[in-house]
Amino acid sequence: INSRIELAEAEAALQTRLRQKAMENGVTLVAPETVFFCTDTTLAADVLVEPHVVFGPGVTVEEGAEIRSFSHLEGCAVQADAIIGPYARLRPGTTIGTAARVGNFVEVKNTTLGDGAKANHLTYLGDASIGARSNIGAGTITCNYDGFFKHKTIIGDQVFVGSNAMLVAPVSIGTNAIIAAGS
């Protein structure tokens, strides 16, 4: 590679090979030319990837998961039957549980979202552990940084967090708790 043009051509050739390999292994790419992979991206059979998705380094997606349009994943694991996006961002250290849901305009960093848990829209979850079947309302933010240190938010199983809640870490919310909207 001797120029930026040749670099772009090499990248295009690599992306074509990675897309073909994914489809040969049973992945559905709705618009293959719009999906970008890293060489270490691992997608199981029966994963559905919609248009305009970017996979950064260190991504694993298990069988039956759906990655919807305009999502960006990096350094994360998505377990079976989870739904990500559209317009979701999964950052390093994130694990999305089986049949969990991360919706539009949700950013998740260094967080475990338990099996069947949901964060459907307009939410930031950073440095958190969220239990199975919990629901995180729209506009919820885990306030994990105090200006000097990162702190953890722990949410138990089957918790309902109402819309527009600010969870100032370090904080723990017990199983079956209900947090009112605007808290």
JSON list of N, CA and C in Angstrom, two decimals, residues 8 52 139 154 181:
[
{"chain": "A", "resi": 8, "resn": "ALA", "atom": "N", "xyz": [-7.61, 2.57, 0.84]},
{"chain": "A", "resi": 8, "resn": "ALA", "atom": "CA", "xyz": [-9.06, 2.46, 0.75]},
{"chain": "A", "resi": 8, "resn": "ALA", "atom": "C", "xyz": [-9.46, 1.25, -0.08]},
{"chain": "A", "resi": 52, "resn": "HIS", "atom": "N", "xyz": [-26.19, -0.20, 7.70]},
{"chain": "A", "resi": 52, "resn": "HIS", "atom": "CA", "xyz": [-25.41, 0.88, 8.32]},
{"chain": "A", "resi": 52, "resn": "HIS", "atom": "C", "xyz": [-25.00, 0.57, 9.76]},
{"chain": "A", "resi": 139, "resn": "GLY", "atom": "N", "xyz": [-34.66, 8.38, 28.98]},
{"chain": "A", "resi": 139, "resn": "GLY", "atom": "CA", "xyz": [-33.99, 9.53, 29.57]},
{"chain": "A", "resi": 139, "resn": "GLY", "atom": "C", "xyz": [-33.25, 9.23, 30.86]},
{"chain": "A", "resi": 154, "resn": "ILE", "atom": "N", "xyz": [-25.66, -0.34, 40.74]},
{"chain": "A", "resi": 154, "resn": "ILE", "atom": "CA", "xyz": [-26.12, -1.73, 40.78]},
{"chain": "A", "resi": 154, "resn": "ILE", "atom": "C", "xyz": [-27.64, -1.72, 40.89]},
{"chain": "A", "resi": 181, "resn": "ALA", "atom": "N", "xyz": [-40.63, 8.20, 37.98]},
{"chain": "A", "resi": 181, "resn": "ALA", "atom": "CA", "xyz": [-40.16, 9.06, 36.89]},
{"chain": "A", "resi": 181, "resn": "ALA", "atom": "C", "xyz": [-39.67, 10.39, 37.45]}
]
